[in-house]
XYZ file of N, CA, C and O in Angstrom:
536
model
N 179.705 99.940 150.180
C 180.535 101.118 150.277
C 179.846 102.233 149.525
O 179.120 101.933 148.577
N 180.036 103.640 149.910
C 179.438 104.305 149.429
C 180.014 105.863 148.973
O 179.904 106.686 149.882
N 180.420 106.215 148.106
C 181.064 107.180 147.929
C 180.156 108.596 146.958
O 179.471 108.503 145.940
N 180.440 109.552 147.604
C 179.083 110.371 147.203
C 180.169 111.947 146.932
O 181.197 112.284 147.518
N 179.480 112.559 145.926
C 180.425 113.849 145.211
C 181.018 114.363 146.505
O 180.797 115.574 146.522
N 181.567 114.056 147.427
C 181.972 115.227 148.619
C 183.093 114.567 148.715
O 184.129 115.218 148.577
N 183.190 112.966 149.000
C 184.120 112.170 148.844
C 185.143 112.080 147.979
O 185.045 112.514 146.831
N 186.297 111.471 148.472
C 187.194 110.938 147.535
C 187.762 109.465 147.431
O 187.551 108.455 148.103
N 188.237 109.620 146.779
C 188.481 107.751 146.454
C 189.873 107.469 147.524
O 190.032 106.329 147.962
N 190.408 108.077 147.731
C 191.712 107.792 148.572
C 191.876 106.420 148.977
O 192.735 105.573 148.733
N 190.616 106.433 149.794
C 190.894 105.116 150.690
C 190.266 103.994 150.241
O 190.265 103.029 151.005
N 189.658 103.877 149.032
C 188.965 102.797 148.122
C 189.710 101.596 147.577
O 189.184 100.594 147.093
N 191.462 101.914 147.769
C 191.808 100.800 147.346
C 192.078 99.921 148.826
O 191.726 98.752 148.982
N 192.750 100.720 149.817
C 192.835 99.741 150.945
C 191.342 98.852 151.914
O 191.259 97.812 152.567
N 190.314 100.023 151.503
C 188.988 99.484 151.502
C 188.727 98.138 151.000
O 188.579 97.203 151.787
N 188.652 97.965 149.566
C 188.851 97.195 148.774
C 189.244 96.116 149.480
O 188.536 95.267 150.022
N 191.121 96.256 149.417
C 191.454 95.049 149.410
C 190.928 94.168 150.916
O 190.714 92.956 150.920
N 190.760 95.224 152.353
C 189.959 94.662 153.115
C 188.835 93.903 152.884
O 188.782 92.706 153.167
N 187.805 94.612 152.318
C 186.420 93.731 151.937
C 186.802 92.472 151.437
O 186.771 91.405 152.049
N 187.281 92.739 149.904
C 187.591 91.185 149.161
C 188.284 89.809 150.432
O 188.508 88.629 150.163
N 188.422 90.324 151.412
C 188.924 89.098 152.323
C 187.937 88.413 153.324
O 187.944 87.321 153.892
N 186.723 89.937 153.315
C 185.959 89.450 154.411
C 184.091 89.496 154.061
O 183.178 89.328 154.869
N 184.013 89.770 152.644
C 182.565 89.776 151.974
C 182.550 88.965 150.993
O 183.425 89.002 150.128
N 181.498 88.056 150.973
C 180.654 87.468 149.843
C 180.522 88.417 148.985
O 181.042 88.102 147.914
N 179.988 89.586 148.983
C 179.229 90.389 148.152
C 179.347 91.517 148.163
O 178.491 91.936 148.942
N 180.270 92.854 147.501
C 180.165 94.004 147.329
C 179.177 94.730 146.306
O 178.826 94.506 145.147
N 178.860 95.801 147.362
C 178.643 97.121 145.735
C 178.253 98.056 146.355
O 177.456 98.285 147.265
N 179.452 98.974 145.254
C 179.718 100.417 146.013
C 178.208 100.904 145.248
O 177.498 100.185 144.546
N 177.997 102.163 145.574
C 176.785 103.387 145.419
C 178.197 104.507 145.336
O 179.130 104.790 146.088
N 177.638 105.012 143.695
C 178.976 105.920 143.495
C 177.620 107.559 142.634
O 176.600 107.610 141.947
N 178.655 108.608 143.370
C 178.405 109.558 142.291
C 179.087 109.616 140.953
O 180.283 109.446 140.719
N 177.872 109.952 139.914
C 178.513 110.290 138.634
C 179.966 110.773 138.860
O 180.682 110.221 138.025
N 180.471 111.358 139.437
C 181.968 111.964 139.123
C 182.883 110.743 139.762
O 184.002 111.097 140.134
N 182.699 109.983 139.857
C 183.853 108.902 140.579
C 183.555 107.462 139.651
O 184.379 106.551 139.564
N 182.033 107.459 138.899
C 182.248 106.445 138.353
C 183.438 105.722 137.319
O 183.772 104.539 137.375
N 183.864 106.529 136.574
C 185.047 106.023 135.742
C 186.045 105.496 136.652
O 186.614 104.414 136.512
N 186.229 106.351 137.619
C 187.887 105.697 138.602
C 187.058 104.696 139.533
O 187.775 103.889 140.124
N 185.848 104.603 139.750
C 185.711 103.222 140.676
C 185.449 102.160 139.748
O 185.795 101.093 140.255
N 184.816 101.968 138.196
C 185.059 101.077 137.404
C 186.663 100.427 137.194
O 187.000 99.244 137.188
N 187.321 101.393 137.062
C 188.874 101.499 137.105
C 189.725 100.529 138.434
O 190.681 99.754 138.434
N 188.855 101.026 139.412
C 189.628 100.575 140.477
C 189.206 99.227 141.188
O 190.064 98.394 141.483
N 187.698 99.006 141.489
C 187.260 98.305 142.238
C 187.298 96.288 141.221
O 187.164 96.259 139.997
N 187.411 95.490 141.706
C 187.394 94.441 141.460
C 186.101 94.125 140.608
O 185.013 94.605 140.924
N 186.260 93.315 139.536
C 184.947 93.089 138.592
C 184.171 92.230 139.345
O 183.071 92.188 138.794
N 184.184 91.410 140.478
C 183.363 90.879 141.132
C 182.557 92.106 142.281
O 181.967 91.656 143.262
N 182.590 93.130 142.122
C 181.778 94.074 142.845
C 180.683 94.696 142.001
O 180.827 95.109 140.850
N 179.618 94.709 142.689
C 178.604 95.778 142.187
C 178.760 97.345 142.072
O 179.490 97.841 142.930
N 178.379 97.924 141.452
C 178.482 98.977 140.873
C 176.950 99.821 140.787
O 176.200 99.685 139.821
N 176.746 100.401 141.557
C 175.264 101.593 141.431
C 175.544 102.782 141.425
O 176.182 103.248 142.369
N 175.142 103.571 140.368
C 175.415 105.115 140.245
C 174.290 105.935 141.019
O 173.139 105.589 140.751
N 174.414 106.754 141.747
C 173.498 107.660 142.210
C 173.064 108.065 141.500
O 174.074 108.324 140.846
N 171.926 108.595 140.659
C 171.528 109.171 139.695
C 170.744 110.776 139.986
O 170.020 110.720 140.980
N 170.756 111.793 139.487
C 170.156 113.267 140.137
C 168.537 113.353 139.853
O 167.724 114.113 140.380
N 168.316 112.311 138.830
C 166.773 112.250 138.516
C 165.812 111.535 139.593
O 165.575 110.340 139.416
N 165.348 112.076 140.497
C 164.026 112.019 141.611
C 163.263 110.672 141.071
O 162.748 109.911 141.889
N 163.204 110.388 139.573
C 162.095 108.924 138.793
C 163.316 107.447 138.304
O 163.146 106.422 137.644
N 164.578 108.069 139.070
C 165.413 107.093 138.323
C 167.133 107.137 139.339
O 168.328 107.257 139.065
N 166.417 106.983 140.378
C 167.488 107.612 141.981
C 168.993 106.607 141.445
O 170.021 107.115 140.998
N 168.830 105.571 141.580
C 170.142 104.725 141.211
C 169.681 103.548 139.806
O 168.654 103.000 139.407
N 171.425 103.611 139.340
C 171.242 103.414 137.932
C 172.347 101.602 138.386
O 173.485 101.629 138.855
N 171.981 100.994 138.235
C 173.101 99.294 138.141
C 173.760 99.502 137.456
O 173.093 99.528 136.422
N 174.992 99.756 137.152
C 176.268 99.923 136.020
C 176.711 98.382 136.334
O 177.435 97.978 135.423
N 176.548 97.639 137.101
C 177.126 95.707 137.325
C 176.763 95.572 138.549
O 176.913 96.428 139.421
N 176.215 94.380 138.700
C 175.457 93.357 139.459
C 176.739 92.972 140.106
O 177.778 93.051 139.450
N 176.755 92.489 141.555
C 177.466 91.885 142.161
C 177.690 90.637 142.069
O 176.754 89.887 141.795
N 178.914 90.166 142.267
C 178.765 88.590 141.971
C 179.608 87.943 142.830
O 180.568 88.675 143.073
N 179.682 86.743 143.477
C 179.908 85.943 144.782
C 181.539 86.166 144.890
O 182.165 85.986 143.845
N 182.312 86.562 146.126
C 183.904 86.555 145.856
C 184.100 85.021 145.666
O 183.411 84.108 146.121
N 185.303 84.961 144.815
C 185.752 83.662 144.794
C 187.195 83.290 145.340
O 187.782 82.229 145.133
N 187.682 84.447 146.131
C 188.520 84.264 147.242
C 188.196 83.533 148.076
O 187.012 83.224 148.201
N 189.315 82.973 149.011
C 189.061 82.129 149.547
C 189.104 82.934 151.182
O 190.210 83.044 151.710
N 187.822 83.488 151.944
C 187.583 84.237 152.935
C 188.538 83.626 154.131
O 188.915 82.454 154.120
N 188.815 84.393 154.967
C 190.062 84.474 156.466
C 188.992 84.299 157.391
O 187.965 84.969 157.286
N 189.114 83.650 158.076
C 189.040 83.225 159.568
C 189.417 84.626 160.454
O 188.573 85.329 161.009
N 191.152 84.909 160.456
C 191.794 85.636 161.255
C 190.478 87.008 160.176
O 189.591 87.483 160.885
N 190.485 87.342 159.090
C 190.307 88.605 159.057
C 189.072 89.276 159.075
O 188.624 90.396 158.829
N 188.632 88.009 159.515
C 186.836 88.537 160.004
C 186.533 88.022 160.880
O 185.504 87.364 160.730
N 187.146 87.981 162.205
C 187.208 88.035 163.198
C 187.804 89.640 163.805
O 187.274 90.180 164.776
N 188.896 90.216 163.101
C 189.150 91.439 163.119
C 188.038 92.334 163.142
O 188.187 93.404 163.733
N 186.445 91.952 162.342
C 185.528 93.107 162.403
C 184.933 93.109 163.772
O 184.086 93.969 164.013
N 185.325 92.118 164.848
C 184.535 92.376 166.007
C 185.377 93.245 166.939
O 186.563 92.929 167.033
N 184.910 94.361 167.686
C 185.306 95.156 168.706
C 185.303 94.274 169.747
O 185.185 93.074 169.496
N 185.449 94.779 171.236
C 186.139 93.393 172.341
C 184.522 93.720 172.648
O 184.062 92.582 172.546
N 183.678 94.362 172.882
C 182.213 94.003 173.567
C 181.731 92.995 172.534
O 181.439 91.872 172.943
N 181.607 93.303 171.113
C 181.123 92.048 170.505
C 181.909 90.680 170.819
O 181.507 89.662 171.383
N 183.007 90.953 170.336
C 183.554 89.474 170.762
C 183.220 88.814 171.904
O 182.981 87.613 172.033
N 183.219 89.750 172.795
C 183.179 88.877 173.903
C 181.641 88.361 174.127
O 181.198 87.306 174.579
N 181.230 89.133 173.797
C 179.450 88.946 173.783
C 179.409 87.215 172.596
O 178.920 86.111 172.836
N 180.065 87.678 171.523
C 180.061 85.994 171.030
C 180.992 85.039 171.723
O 180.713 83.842 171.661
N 181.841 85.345 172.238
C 182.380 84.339 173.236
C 181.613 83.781 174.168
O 181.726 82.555 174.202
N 180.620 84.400 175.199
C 179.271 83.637 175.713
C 178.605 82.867 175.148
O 178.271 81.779 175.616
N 178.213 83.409 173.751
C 177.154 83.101 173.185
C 177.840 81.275 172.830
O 177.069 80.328 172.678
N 179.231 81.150 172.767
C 179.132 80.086 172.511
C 180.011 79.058 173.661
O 180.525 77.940 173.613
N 179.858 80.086 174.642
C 180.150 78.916 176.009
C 181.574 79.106 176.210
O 181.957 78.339 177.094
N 182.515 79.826 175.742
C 184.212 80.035 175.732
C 184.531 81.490 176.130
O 185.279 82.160 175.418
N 183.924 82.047 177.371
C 184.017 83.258 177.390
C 185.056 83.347 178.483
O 185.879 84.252 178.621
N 184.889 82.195 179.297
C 186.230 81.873 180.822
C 187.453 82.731 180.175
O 187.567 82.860 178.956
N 188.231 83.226 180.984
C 189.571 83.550 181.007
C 189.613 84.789 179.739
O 190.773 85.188 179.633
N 188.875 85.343 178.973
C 189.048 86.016 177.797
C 189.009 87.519 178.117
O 189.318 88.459 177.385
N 188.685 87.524 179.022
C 187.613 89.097 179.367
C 188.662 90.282 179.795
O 188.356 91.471 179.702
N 189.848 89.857 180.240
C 191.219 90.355 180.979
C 192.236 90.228 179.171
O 193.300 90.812 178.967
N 191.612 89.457 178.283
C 193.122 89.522 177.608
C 192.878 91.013 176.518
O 191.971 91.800 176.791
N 193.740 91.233 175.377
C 193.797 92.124 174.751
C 192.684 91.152 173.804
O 192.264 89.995 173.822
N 192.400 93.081 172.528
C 190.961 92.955 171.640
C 191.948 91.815 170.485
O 191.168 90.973 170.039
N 193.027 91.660 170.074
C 193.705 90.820 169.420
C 194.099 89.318 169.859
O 194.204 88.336 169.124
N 194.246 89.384 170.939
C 194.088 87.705 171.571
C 192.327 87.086 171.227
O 191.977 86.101 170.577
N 191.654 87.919 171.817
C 190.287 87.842 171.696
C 190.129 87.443 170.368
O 190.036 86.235 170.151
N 190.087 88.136 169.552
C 189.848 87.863 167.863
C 190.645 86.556 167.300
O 189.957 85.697 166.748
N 192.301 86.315 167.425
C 192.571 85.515 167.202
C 192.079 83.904 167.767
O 191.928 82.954 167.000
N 191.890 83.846 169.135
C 191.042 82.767 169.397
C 189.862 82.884 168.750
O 189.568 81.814 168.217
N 188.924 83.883 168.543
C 187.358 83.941 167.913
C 187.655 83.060 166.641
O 186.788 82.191 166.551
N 188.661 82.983 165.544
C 189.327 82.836 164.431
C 189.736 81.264 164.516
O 189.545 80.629 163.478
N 190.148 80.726 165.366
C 190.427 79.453 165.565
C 189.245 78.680 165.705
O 188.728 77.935 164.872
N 188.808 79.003 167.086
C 187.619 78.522 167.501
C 186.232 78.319 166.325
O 186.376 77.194 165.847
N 185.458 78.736 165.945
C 184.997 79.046 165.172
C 184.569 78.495 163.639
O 185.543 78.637 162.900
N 183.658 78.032 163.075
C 184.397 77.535 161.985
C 183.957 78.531 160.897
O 183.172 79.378 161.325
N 184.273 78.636 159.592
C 184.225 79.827 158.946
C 182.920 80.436 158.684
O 182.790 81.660 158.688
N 181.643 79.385 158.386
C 180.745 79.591 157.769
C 180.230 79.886 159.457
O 179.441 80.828 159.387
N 180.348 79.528 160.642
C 179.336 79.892 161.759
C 180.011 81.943 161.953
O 179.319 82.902 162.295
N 181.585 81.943 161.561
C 181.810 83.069 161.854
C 181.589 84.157 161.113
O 181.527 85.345 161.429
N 181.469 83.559 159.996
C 180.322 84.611 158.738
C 179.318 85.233 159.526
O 179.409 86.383 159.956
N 178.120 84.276 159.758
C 176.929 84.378 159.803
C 176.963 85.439 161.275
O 176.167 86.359 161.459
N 178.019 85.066 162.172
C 178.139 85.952 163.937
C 178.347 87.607 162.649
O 177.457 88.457 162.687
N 179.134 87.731 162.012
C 180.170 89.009 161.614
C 179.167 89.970 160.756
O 179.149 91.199 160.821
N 178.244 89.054 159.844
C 177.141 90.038 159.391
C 175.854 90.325 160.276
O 175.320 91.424 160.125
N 175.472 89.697 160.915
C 174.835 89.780 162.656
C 175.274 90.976 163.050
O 174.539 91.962 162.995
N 176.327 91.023 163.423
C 177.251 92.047 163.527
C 176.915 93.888 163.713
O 176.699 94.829 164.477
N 177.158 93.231 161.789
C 177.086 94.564 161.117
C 175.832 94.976 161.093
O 175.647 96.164 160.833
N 175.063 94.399 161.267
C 173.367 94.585 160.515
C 173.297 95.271 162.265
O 172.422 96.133 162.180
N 173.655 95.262 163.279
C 172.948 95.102 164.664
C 173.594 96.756 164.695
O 172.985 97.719 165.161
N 174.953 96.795 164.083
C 175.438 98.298 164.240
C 174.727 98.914 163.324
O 174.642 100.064 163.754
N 174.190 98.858 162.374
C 173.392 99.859 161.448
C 171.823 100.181 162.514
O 171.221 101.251 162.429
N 171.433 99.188 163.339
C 170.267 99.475 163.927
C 170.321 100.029 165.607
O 169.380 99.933 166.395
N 171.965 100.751 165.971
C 172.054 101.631 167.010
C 171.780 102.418 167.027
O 171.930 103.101 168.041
């Protein structure tokens, strides 16, 4: 997550409590002016990097990230797939019959069943990494 002087924290706590359900591993990238309220706010199992204005010293580690020890959702990371991904992992694992006509929430909730947690991890950061490279 990344919050930069233009930003505001508004939506950092419902952020939050999303991630903690569906990441191993946070850490925000904060400007100096938000660091006190995201120390404040964000869970001590998140990382913490300050943007820094010095060109020899760009980001500063204020805390290292460390593994959630929640116990991660099935249903809520299955929620990060849109219906082209899903359905695109629904091929991928041979259960795509009959899915293609239903709603993006039927879709996800079967993805969530089907699935077992650690294979639906590994589809969900796939995922994400494939949307950063559109």
């Amino acid at each position: 997550e990344i919050k930069s002087d233009g930003d505001t924290l508004i939506r950092l706590i419902r952020q939050g409590a999303q991630y903690s359900k569906i990441f191993d591993k946070v850490t925000i990238v904060t400007a100096d002016c938000h660091l006190e309220k995201v120390i404040e706010t964000v869970p001590s199992w998140w990382g913490i990097l300050l943007v820094k204005k010095n060109r020899d010293d760009l980001l500063k580690q204020i805390r290292v990230a460390k593994s959630n020890k929640r116990n991660l959702s099935a249903e809520d990371l299955a929620t990060l797939f849109n219906k082209d991904e899903a359905l695109d992992l629904l091929d991928k694992i041979s259960t795509s019959k009959g899915w293609k006509s239903k709603s993006l929430y039927k879709i996800q909730e079967h993805i969530a069943k089907t699935l077992p947690l650690e294979d639906l991890k590994t589809y969900a950061k796939d995922n994400l990494i494939k949307r950063v490279h559109l």
